[in-house]
C-alpha positions in Angstrom: 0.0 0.0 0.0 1.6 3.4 -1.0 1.9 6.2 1.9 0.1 9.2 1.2 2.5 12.2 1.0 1.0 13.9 3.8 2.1 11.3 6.5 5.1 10.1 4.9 8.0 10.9 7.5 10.6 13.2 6.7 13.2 10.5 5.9 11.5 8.0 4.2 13.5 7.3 1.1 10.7 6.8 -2.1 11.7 3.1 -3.5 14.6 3.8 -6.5 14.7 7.8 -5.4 18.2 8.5 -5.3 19.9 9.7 -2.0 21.1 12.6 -3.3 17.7 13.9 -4.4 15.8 13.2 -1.0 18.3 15.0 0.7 18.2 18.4 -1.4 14.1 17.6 -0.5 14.6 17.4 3.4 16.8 20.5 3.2 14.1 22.4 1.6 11.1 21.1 3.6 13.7 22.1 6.4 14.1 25.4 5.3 10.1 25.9 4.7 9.7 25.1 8.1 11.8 27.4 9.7 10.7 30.2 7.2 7.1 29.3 8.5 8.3 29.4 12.0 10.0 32.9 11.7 7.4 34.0 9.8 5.0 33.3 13.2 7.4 34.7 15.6 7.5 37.8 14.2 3.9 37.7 13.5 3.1 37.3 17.1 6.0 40.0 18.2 4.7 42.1 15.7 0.5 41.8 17.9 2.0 41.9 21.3 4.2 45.5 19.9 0.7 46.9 18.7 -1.2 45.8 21.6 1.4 47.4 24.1 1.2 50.7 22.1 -2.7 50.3 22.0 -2.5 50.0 25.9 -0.5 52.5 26.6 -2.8 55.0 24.1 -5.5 54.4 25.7 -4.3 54.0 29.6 -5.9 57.4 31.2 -2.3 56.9 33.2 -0.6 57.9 29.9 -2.3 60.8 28.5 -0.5 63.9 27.3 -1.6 65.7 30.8 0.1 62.9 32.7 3.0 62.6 30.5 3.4 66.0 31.7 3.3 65.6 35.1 6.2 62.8 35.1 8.3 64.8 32.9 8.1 67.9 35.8 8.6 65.4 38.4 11.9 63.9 36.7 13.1 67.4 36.2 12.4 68.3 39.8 14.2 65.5 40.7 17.2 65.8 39.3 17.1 70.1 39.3 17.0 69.6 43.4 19.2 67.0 43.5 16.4 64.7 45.5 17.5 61.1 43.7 21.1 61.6 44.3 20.5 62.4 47.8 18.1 58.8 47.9 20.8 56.8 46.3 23.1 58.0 48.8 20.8 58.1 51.7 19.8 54.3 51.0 23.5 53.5 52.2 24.0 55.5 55.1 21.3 54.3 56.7 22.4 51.0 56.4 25.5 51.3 57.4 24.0 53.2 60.9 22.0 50.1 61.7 24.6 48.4 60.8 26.6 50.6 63.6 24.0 50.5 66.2 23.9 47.0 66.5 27.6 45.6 66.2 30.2 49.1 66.0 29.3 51.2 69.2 32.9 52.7 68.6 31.5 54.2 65.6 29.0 56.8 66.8 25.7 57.2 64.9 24.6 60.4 64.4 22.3 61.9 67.3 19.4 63.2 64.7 19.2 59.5 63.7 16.8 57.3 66.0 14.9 53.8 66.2 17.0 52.0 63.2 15.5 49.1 62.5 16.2 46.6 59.9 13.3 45.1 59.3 14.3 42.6 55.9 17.9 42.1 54.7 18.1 40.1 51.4 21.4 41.6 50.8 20.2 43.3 47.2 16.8 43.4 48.6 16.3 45.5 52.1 14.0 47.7 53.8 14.6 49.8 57.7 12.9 51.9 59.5 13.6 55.2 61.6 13.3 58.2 62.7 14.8 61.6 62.2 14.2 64.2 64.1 11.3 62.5 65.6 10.0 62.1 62.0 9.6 58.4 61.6 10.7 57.4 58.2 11.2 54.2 56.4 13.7 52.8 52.9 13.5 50.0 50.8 15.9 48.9 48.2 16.2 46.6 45.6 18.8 45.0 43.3 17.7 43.6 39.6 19.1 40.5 39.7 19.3 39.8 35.7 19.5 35.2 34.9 22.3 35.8 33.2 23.7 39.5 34.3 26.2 41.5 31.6 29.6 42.2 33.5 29.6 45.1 31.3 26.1 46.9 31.9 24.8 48.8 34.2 23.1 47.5 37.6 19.6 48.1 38.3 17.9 49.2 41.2 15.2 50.7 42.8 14.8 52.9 46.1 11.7 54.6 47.8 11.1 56.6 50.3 8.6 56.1 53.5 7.1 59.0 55.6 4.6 57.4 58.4 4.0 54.2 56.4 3.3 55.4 53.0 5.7 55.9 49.8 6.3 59.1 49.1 9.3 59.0 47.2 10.5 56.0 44.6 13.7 56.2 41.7 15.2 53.9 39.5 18.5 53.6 40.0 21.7 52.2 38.3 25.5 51.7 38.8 28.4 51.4 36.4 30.3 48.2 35.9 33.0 48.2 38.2 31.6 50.7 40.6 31.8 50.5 44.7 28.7 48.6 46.2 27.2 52.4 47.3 27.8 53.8 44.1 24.2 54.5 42.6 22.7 57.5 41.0 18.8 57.7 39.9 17.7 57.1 36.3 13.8 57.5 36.7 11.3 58.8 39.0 9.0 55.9 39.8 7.0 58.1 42.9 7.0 61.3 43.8 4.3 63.0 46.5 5.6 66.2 47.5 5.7 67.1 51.7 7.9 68.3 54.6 9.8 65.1 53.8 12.1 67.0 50.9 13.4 68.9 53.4 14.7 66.8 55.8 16.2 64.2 53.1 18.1 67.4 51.5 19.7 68.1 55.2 20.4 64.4 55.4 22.3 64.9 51.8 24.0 68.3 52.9 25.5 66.2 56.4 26.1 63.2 54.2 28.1 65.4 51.9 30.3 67.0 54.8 30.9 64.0 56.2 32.2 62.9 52.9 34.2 65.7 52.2 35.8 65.8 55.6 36.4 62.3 55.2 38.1 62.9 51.6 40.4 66.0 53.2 41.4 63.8 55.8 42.8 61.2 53.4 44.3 63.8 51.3 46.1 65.2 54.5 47.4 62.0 55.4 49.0 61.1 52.1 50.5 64.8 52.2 52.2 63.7 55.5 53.0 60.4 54.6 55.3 62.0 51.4 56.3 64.5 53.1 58.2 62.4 55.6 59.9 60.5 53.2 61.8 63.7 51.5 62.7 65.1 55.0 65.6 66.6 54.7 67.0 66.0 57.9 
């Protein structure tokens, strides 16, 4: 009984068809199939671009008004100088929990009170405090990419707490190579505007002292350190 082309299987060699000749057929039924396969990948990448842009037309979220909005929030951000002063906040207070629990000879600062870490994933963190009396609360999280580029950019993401709610949220990145504090904002993810802006600019300004006195004493010490090794005495 002869096999009806539609079910014969790929290799089946036609009785007397010579080898050479089934081969250049597998190759092209090979090749149709893959064509056909690309051809539904890009087919179905093609509906799920159109459908995202449809989405995002017609989300009330994105209209030209709240466009708008975001692009004045970014700008505010990084015109004041708010995300940098996040991304650098984010470690600080770390490290003062960090300090209040196992370095009592390193002194955290008195406006700081009630650290608490209350999840430590590492990459993934959040604490709570207070300053000034003003309880405030950070969390922090790493993008941890399956199969991370050693030369791109980390991701991140950092918000800010007043009493319990978010008031404050960036993207975040550092470069490749960078020290483990080393972030700076990218995006504003959530902004609500309150007496909270000041007191994380005044924890940016002391941040900033500390790190310039820190910086000056390291320059003085190499000054010394070369200095008494062309004494003339």
């Amino acid at each position: 009984m002869a096999v009806p082309e539609s079910i014969r299987p790929l290799h089946s060699v036609p009785n007397g068809a010579p080898l050479s000749h089934v081969a250049k057929e597998e190759a092209a039924l090979g090749n149709a199939h893959l064509e056909k396969w690309r051809s539904l990948v890009d087919e179905f990448r093609e509906k799920a671009q159109q459908l995202e842009r449809d989405e995002r037309n017609s989300c009330p979220a994105c209209t030209a008004e709240e466009r708008a909005r975001v692009a004045e929030a970014q700008h505010f951000m990084e015109s004041s100088g708010i995300g940098e002063a996040l991304c650098d906040l984010v470690w600080d207070i770390r490290r003062f929990v960090a300090w209040s629990c196992h370095a009592r000879d390193r002194p955290v600062p008195p406006e700081y009170t009630e650290l608490e870490m209350v999840a430590d994933n590492m990459k993934d963190f959040a604490i709570r405090f207070a300053y000034r009396g003003r309880r405030y609360g950070l969390t922090f999280r790493e993008h941890v990419a399956s199969h991370p580029d050693p030369h791109a950019d980390t991701r991140g993401e950092a918000y800010l707490l007043a009493d319990g709610t978010a008031v404050f949220g960036v993207a975040m990145a550092s470069r490749p190579g960078a020290a483990y504090d080393d972030w700076h904002p990218t995006t504003i993810e959530a902004f609500r505007p309150g007496g909270w802006i000041a007191d994380l600019l005044e924890m940016h300004r002391e941040h900033q002292r500390c790190r310039q006195a820190m910086e000056a004493k390291a320059r003085d010490e190499v000054t010394s350190r070369r200095a008494a090794m062309i004494s003339l005495e």
